[in-house]
PDB file of C-alpha atoms in Angstrom:
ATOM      1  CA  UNK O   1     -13.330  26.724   8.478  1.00 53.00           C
ATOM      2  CA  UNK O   2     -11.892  23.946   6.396  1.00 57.00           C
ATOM      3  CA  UNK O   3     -14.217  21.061   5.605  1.00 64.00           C
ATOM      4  CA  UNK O   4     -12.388  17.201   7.199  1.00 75.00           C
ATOM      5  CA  UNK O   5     -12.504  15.037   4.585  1.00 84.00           C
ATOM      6  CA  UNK O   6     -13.924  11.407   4.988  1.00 94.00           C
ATOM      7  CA  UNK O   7     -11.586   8.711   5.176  1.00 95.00           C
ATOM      8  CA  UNK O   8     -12.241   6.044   2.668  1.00 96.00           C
ATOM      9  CA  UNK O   9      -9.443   4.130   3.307  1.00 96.00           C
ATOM     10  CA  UNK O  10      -6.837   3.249   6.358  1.00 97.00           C
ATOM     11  CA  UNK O  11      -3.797   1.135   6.151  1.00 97.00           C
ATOM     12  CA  UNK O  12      -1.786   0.220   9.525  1.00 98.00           C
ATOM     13  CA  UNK O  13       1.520  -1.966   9.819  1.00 98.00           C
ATOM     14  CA  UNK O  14       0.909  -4.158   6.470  1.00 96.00           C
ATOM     15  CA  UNK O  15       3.244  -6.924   5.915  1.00 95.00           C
ATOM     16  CA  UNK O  16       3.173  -9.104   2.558  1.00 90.00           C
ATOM     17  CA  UNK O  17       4.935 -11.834   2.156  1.00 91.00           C
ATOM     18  CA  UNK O  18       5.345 -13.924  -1.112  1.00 88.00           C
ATOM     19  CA  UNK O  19       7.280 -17.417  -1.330  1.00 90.00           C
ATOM     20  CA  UNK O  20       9.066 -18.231  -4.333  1.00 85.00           C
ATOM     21  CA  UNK O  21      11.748 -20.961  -5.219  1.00 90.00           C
ATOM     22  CA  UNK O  22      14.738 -19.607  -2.214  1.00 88.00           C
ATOM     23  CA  UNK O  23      11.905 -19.282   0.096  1.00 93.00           C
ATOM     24  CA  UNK O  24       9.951 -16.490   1.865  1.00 93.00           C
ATOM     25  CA  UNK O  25      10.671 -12.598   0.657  1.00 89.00           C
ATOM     26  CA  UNK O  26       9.344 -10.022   2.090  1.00 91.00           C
ATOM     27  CA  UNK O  27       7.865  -7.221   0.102  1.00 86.00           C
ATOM     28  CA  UNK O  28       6.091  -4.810   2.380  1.00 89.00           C
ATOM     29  CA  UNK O  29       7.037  -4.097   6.029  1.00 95.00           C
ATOM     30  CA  UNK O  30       5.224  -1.836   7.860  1.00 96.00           C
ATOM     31  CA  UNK O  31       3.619   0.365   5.950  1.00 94.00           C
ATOM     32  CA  UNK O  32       0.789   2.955   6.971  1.00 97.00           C
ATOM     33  CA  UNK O  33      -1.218   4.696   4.960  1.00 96.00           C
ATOM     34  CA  UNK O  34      -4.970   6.742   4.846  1.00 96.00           C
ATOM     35  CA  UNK O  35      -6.590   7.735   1.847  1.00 96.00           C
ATOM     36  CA  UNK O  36      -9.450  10.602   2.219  1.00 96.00           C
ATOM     37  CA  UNK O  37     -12.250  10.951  -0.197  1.00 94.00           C
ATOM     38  CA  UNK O  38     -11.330  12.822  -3.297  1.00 93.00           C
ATOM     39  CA  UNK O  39      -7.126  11.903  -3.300  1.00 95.00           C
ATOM     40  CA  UNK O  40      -5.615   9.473  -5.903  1.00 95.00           C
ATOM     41  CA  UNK O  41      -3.386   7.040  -4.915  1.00 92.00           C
ATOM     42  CA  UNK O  42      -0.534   5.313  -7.637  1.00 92.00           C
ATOM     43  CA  UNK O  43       1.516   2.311  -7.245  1.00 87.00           C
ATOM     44  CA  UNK O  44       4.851   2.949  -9.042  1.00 90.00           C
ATOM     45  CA  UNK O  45       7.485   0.645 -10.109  1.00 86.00           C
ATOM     46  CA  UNK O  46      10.011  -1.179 -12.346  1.00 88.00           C
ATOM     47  CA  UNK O  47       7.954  -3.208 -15.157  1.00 88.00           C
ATOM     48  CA  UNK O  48       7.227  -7.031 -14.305  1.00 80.00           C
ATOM     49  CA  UNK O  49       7.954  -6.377 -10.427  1.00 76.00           C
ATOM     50  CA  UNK O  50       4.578  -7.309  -8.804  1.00 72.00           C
ATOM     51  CA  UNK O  51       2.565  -4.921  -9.309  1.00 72.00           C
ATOM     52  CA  UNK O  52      -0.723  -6.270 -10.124  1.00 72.00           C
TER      53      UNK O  52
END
């Protein structure tokens, strides 16, 4: 038998917003997501995007 990992983090429906100078944009829609102890999560994209 298998051992179930912990869950050490859980991400339902996330929405981010941002405003800038033409108004609201919407960066993240939905998005679900779980993270169990012992995986790596990485955040990729284009240089100067948002990041942080």
């Amino acid at each position: 038998m298998g051992t179930e990992q912990s869950t050490v983090l859980q991400v339902r429906d996330l929405h981010v917003q941002v405003h800038n100078q033409k108004g609201n944009s919407t960066i993240v829609q939905g998005i679900n997501f779980e993270l169990k102890r012992g995986q790596v999560l990485g955040l990729i994209g284009e240089s100067g995007c948002g990041k942080r």
